[in-house]
Tab-separated table of C-alpha atoms in Angstrom:
chain	number	residue	atom	x	y	z
A	72	UNK	CA	54.927	-50.410	-12.146
A	73	UNK	CA	52.061	-48.438	-13.664
A	74	UNK	CA	49.074	-50.682	-12.909
A	75	UNK	CA	47.240	-49.471	-16.010
A	76	UNK	CA	49.840	-51.288	-18.083
A	77	UNK	CA	49.281	-54.595	-16.342
A	78	UNK	CA	47.177	-56.909	-18.471
A	79	UNK	CA	45.508	-59.771	-16.675
A	80	UNK	CA	43.695	-62.672	-18.284
A	81	UNK	CA	40.907	-64.028	-16.089
A	82	UNK	CA	39.839	-67.571	-16.970
A	83	UNK	CA	36.586	-68.416	-15.183
A	84	UNK	CA	33.302	-69.988	-16.279
A	85	UNK	CA	31.065	-69.080	-13.323
A	86	UNK	CA	29.581	-65.614	-13.683
A	87	UNK	CA	29.506	-64.759	-10.018
A	88	UNK	CA	33.220	-65.478	-9.638
A	89	UNK	CA	34.015	-63.482	-12.763
A	90	UNK	CA	32.026	-60.505	-11.491
A	91	UNK	CA	33.749	-60.445	-8.118
A	92	UNK	CA	37.238	-61.121	-9.508
A	93	UNK	CA	36.727	-58.475	-12.203
A	94	UNK	CA	35.794	-55.923	-9.559
A	95	UNK	CA	38.840	-56.807	-7.448
A	96	UNK	CA	41.158	-56.518	-10.451
A	97	UNK	CA	39.661	-53.251	-11.672
A	98	UNK	CA	39.846	-51.798	-8.164
A	99	UNK	CA	43.577	-52.525	-8.337
A	100	UNK	CA	43.731	-50.550	-11.577
A	101	UNK	CA	44.784	-53.391	-13.856
A	102	UNK	CA	43.400	-54.122	-17.304
A	103	UNK	CA	41.271	-57.286	-17.322
A	104	UNK	CA	40.328	-59.593	-20.144
A	105	UNK	CA	37.996	-62.482	-19.479
A	106	UNK	CA	37.391	-65.868	-21.041
A	107	UNK	CA	35.125	-68.656	-19.876
A	108	UNK	CA	37.141	-71.778	-20.483
A	109	UNK	CA	40.675	-73.058	-20.846
A	110	UNK	CA	40.507	-73.465	-24.623
A	111	UNK	CA	39.660	-69.790	-25.055
A	112	UNK	CA	42.494	-68.881	-22.713
A	113	UNK	CA	44.982	-70.865	-24.767
A	114	UNK	CA	43.711	-69.231	-27.954
A	115	UNK	CA	43.937	-65.721	-26.489
A	116	UNK	CA	47.460	-66.306	-25.253
A	117	UNK	CA	48.486	-67.730	-28.625
A	118	UNK	CA	46.935	-64.850	-30.559
A	119	UNK	CA	48.368	-62.222	-28.269
A	120	UNK	CA	51.894	-62.732	-29.409
A	121	UNK	CA	52.882	-65.671	-27.265
A	122	UNK	CA	56.232	-67.314	-27.543
A	123	UNK	CA	59.622	-65.802	-26.971
A	124	UNK	CA	58.997	-65.890	-23.262
A	125	UNK	CA	56.423	-63.530	-21.840
A	126	UNK	CA	53.379	-63.340	-24.180
A	127	UNK	CA	50.981	-60.402	-24.050
A	128	UNK	CA	49.633	-60.849	-20.539
A	129	UNK	CA	51.429	-59.971	-17.344
A	130	UNK	CA	49.403	-62.402	-15.257
A	131	UNK	CA	46.851	-65.156	-15.788
A	132	UNK	CA	44.281	-66.241	-13.216
A	133	UNK	CA	42.608	-69.534	-13.932
A	134	UNK	CA	39.885	-71.614	-12.376
A	135	UNK	CA	40.132	-75.390	-12.347
A	136	UNK	CA	36.784	-76.851	-13.384
A	137	UNK	CA	35.551	-75.349	-16.642
A	138	UNK	CA	33.751	-76.690	-19.697
A	139	UNK	CA	35.621	-77.476	-22.939
A	140	UNK	CA	39.055	-77.354	-21.288
A	141	UNK	CA	39.903	-77.195	-17.591
A	142	UNK	CA	42.515	-75.064	-15.887
A	143	UNK	CA	45.107	-77.813	-15.569
A	144	UNK	CA	45.112	-78.558	-19.294
A	145	UNK	CA	45.066	-74.886	-20.227
A	146	UNK	CA	48.086	-74.303	-17.995
A	147	UNK	CA	49.925	-77.219	-19.574
A	148	UNK	CA	49.215	-75.982	-23.099
A	149	UNK	CA	50.206	-72.403	-22.310
A	150	UNK	CA	53.501	-73.626	-20.881
A	151	UNK	CA	54.012	-75.890	-23.891
A	152	UNK	CA	53.895	-72.739	-26.056
A	153	UNK	CA	56.911	-71.454	-24.167
A	154	UNK	CA	54.925	-68.746	-22.381
A	155	UNK	CA	56.446	-67.770	-19.062
A	156	UNK	CA	53.629	-65.457	-17.884
A	157	UNK	CA	52.850	-66.134	-14.228
A	158	UNK	CA	49.779	-68.340	-13.919
A	159	UNK	CA	47.874	-68.353	-10.650
A	160	UNK	CA	45.189	-70.941	-10.057
A	161	UNK	CA	42.101	-69.634	-8.260
A	162	UNK	CA	39.889	-72.492	-7.224
A	163	UNK	CA	37.566	-73.745	-4.507
A	164	UNK	CA	39.338	-77.114	-4.768
A	165	UNK	CA	42.168	-76.266	-2.424
A	166	UNK	CA	43.299	-79.592	-0.981
A	167	UNK	CA	47.038	-80.310	-1.333
A	168	UNK	CA	46.555	-82.709	-4.269
A	169	UNK	CA	44.548	-80.034	-6.118
A	170	UNK	CA	47.240	-77.446	-5.527
A	171	UNK	CA	50.019	-79.846	-6.499
A	172	UNK	CA	48.217	-80.803	-9.706
A	173	UNK	CA	48.248	-77.166	-10.782
A	174	UNK	CA	51.892	-76.691	-9.897
A	175	UNK	CA	52.765	-79.852	-11.805
A	176	UNK	CA	50.858	-78.497	-14.806
A	177	UNK	CA	53.039	-75.390	-14.674
A	178	UNK	CA	51.177	-72.868	-12.537
A	179	UNK	CA	53.280	-70.560	-10.401
A	180	UNK	CA	50.915	-70.211	-7.486
A	181	UNK	CA	47.515	-71.106	-6.121
A	182	UNK	CA	44.978	-69.140	-4.129
A	183	UNK	CA	41.607	-70.361	-2.863
A	184	UNK	CA	38.483	-68.608	-4.117
A	185	UNK	CA	37.331	-65.966	-3.847
A	186	UNK	CA	39.957	-63.525	-5.053
A	187	UNK	CA	40.213	-60.582	-2.652
A	188	UNK	CA	42.077	-57.285	-2.678
A	189	UNK	CA	44.512	-58.625	-0.111
A	190	UNK	CA	45.254	-61.813	-2.036
A	191	UNK	CA	45.688	-59.846	-5.231
A	192	UNK	CA	48.077	-57.455	-3.518
A	193	UNK	CA	50.286	-60.345	-2.405
A	194	UNK	CA	50.205	-61.894	-5.866
A	195	UNK	CA	51.071	-58.667	-7.671
A	196	UNK	CA	53.938	-58.082	-5.248
A	197	UNK	CA	55.158	-61.656	-5.626
A	198	UNK	CA	55.465	-61.326	-9.385
A	199	UNK	CA	56.906	-57.843	-9.367
A	200	UNK	CA	53.706	-56.208	-10.626
A	201	UNK	CA	52.904	-54.082	-7.570
B	199	UNK	CA	10.926	-39.653	5.884
B	200	UNK	CA	13.599	-40.164	8.527
B	201	UNK	CA	16.457	-41.383	6.356
B	202	UNK	CA	18.960	-41.515	9.189
B	203	UNK	CA	16.645	-43.832	11.115
B	204	UNK	CA	16.303	-46.053	8.053
B	205	UNK	CA	20.067	-46.156	7.710
B	206	UNK	CA	20.375	-47.100	11.381
B	207	UNK	CA	17.860	-49.879	10.850
B	208	UNK	CA	19.799	-51.122	7.829
B	209	UNK	CA	23.051	-51.084	9.794
B	210	UNK	CA	21.403	-52.980	12.624
B	211	UNK	CA	19.987	-55.522	10.188
B	212	UNK	CA	23.387	-56.027	8.648
B	213	UNK	CA	24.999	-56.451	12.056
B	214	UNK	CA	22.391	-59.083	12.839
B	215	UNK	CA	23.289	-60.977	9.680
B	216	UNK	CA	26.895	-61.130	10.818
B	217	UNK	CA	26.131	-61.823	14.482
B	218	UNK	CA	23.801	-64.679	13.566
B	219	UNK	CA	26.462	-66.190	11.297
B	220	UNK	CA	24.603	-65.767	8.025
B	221	UNK	CA	27.396	-63.656	6.551
B	222	UNK	CA	31.156	-63.578	6.990
B	223	UNK	CA	34.031	-61.245	6.142
B	224	UNK	CA	33.709	-61.879	2.404
B	225	UNK	CA	30.486	-59.842	2.375
B	226	UNK	CA	32.476	-56.860	3.650
B	227	UNK	CA	35.022	-57.491	0.901
B	228	UNK	CA	32.208	-57.304	-1.646
B	229	UNK	CA	30.910	-54.100	-0.036
B	230	UNK	CA	34.386	-52.666	-0.303
B	231	UNK	CA	34.211	-53.108	-4.068
B	232	UNK	CA	31.130	-50.911	-4.357
B	233	UNK	CA	31.897	-47.401	-5.490
B	234	UNK	CA	30.465	-44.529	-7.487
B	235	UNK	CA	31.036	-46.404	-10.729
B	236	UNK	CA	29.187	-49.461	-9.346
B	237	UNK	CA	26.773	-48.016	-6.762
B	238	UNK	CA	24.626	-51.171	-6.582
B	239	UNK	CA	27.430	-53.699	-6.797
B	240	UNK	CA	26.610	-55.557	-3.581
B	241	UNK	CA	22.979	-56.013	-4.498
B	242	UNK	CA	23.925	-57.072	-8.027
B	243	UNK	CA	26.234	-59.742	-6.639
B	244	UNK	CA	23.498	-60.877	-4.265
B	245	UNK	CA	21.005	-61.178	-7.133
B	246	UNK	CA	23.544	-63.162	-9.106
B	247	UNK	CA	24.250	-65.377	-6.118
B	248	UNK	CA	20.607	-66.271	-5.544
B	249	UNK	CA	20.068	-66.976	-9.241
B	250	UNK	CA	23.203	-69.137	-9.301
B	251	UNK	CA	22.567	-70.937	-6.033
B	252	UNK	CA	18.925	-71.596	-6.894
B	253	UNK	CA	20.016	-73.248	-10.116
B	254	UNK	CA	22.738	-75.274	-8.396
B	255	UNK	CA	20.362	-76.508	-5.686
B	256	UNK	CA	17.860	-77.520	-8.341
B	257	UNK	CA	20.578	-79.359	-10.304
B	258	UNK	CA	21.649	-81.143	-7.155
B	259	UNK	CA	18.101	-82.216	-6.326
B	260	UNK	CA	17.745	-83.665	-9.792
B	261	UNK	CA	21.062	-85.438	-9.446
B	262	UNK	CA	20.027	-86.941	-6.106
B	263	UNK	CA	17.029	-88.460	-7.800
B	264	UNK	CA	18.558	-89.408	-11.119
B	265	UNK	CA	21.898	-90.701	-9.828
B	266	UNK	CA	21.277	-92.467	-6.526
B	267	UNK	CA	24.364	-92.949	-4.362
B	268	UNK	CA	26.565	-91.230	-6.922
B	269	UNK	CA	28.476	-89.447	-4.201
B	270	UNK	CA	31.213	-88.180	-6.519
B	271	UNK	CA	28.649	-86.462	-8.712
B	272	UNK	CA	26.734	-85.071	-5.725
B	273	UNK	CA	30.011	-83.820	-4.246
B	274	UNK	CA	30.946	-82.085	-7.490
B	275	UNK	CA	27.643	-80.197	-7.564
B	276	UNK	CA	28.000	-79.202	-3.946
B	277	UNK	CA	31.557	-78.037	-4.550
B	278	UNK	CA	30.211	-75.553	-7.081
B	279	UNK	CA	27.583	-74.321	-4.665
B	280	UNK	CA	30.162	-74.016	-1.899
B	281	UNK	CA	32.279	-71.857	-4.182
B	282	UNK	CA	29.308	-69.655	-4.958
B	283	UNK	CA	28.569	-69.236	-1.229
B	284	UNK	CA	32.199	-68.244	-0.648
B	285	UNK	CA	31.974	-65.488	-3.223
B	286	UNK	CA	29.393	-63.528	-1.232
B	287	UNK	CA	30.217	-64.715	2.280
B	288	UNK	CA	27.113	-66.869	2.792
B	289	UNK	CA	28.640	-68.499	5.823
B	290	UNK	CA	25.863	-70.735	7.153
B	291	UNK	CA	25.093	-72.019	3.678
B	292	UNK	CA	28.765	-72.758	3.149
B	293	UNK	CA	28.862	-74.768	6.391
B	294	UNK	CA	25.952	-76.884	5.192
B	295	UNK	CA	27.720	-77.412	1.872
B	296	UNK	CA	30.745	-78.693	3.751
B	297	UNK	CA	28.599	-80.982	5.899
B	298	UNK	CA	26.984	-82.360	2.767
B	299	UNK	CA	30.388	-83.039	1.221
B	300	UNK	CA	31.465	-84.688	4.438
B	301	UNK	CA	28.460	-86.999	4.238
B	302	UNK	CA	29.304	-87.770	0.617
B	303	UNK	CA	32.736	-88.810	1.759
B	304	UNK	CA	31.174	-91.173	4.282
B	305	UNK	CA	28.646	-92.533	1.803
B	306	UNK	CA	25.822	-91.375	4.062
B	307	UNK	CA	22.709	-90.791	1.946
B	308	UNK	CA	20.507	-89.821	4.862
B	309	UNK	CA	23.111	-87.369	6.075
B	310	UNK	CA	23.299	-85.816	2.613
B	311	UNK	CA	19.533	-85.460	2.406
B	312	UNK	CA	19.403	-83.854	5.851
B	313	UNK	CA	22.120	-81.377	4.925
B	314	UNK	CA	20.353	-80.476	1.719
B	315	UNK	CA	17.142	-79.666	3.580
B	316	UNK	CA	19.072	-77.457	6.021
B	317	UNK	CA	20.844	-75.822	3.108
B	318	UNK	CA	17.563	-74.996	1.411
B	319	UNK	CA	16.254	-73.482	4.657
B	320	UNK	CA	19.376	-71.360	5.084
B	321	UNK	CA	19.143	-70.288	1.447
B	322	UNK	CA	15.542	-69.149	1.928
B	323	UNK	CA	16.342	-67.361	5.198
B	324	UNK	CA	19.334	-65.541	3.753
B	325	UNK	CA	17.397	-64.548	0.665
B	326	UNK	CA	14.549	-63.108	2.731
B	327	UNK	CA	16.894	-61.256	5.085
B	328	UNK	CA	19.022	-59.792	2.303
B	329	UNK	CA	15.935	-58.769	0.329
B	330	UNK	CA	14.699	-56.881	3.396
B	331	UNK	CA	18.131	-55.371	3.940
B	332	UNK	CA	18.476	-54.108	0.380
B	333	UNK	CA	14.913	-52.805	0.402
B	334	UNK	CA	15.741	-50.807	3.504
B	335	UNK	CA	18.943	-49.532	1.906
B	336	UNK	CA	17.018	-48.380	-1.124
B	337	UNK	CA	14.533	-46.559	1.075
B	338	UNK	CA	17.342	-45.017	3.068
B	339	UNK	CA	19.309	-43.905	0.014
B	340	UNK	CA	19.379	-40.294	-1.157
B	341	UNK	CA	17.160	-40.986	-4.135
B	342	UNK	CA	14.604	-43.076	-2.245
B	343	UNK	CA	12.971	-45.975	-4.091
B	344	UNK	CA	14.821	-47.591	-6.955
B	345	UNK	CA	14.026	-50.372	-9.382
B	346	UNK	CA	13.831	-53.605	-7.449
B	347	UNK	CA	15.884	-56.392	-8.978
B	348	UNK	CA	14.396	-59.858	-8.918
B	349	UNK	CA	16.206	-62.110	-6.446
């Protein structure tokens, strides 16, 4: 797949994590959009032509703890819209209950912070975006 | 000026940071993201890290005073700082974060306070060492001195 056509939504409130994740994603050649909380993520997904299955993004990375709306709730709401876009949680809270909470909310996968080139490669391959 | 000697010194300094456990593999990952489009990426991330971690440590200190024995709150602050340390590979600082969290789990106030003091020392040491490292890199670069960002 032409990586330039892969649109990724990065949902992360902490600047340092956004900067590093953005660099990893851009190095992979994908198009990145960023928001700083779950509510903004839900809005972007809704406004980007969500519904009918896949929405406008090919992949969503979301943190857990964020102001306004956290990653769990954002994941739940995105799924409630009928959006099937793969959602990968990226969080420092990586104990089994944290991971399970995300999966229960509707996330497809979980990776501990920070996002790296190697992790991204596995994720893109897993969801057929490599 | 002997630029190759400066570069050797910088490489040696960086090796020391890894050998002494201040930095881990994540720092190399960050270096790997530096390119022609972002020639100062590593230093920019370092500046961001020290701004972020300084703020988080300050928030935690206030929380320790304002919310005594509120281990859940203290743990939450430290979790953020631990995440920040992970982003740049600040390995020793991350270990102290984990020790602090461990002490929170045990309800050990003294342990938490001790860890925080160690964390602040490691923070100061890493900041000083990375400042020196980046200064050397700037001197060793092809264009010589550059604008020094505030860490």
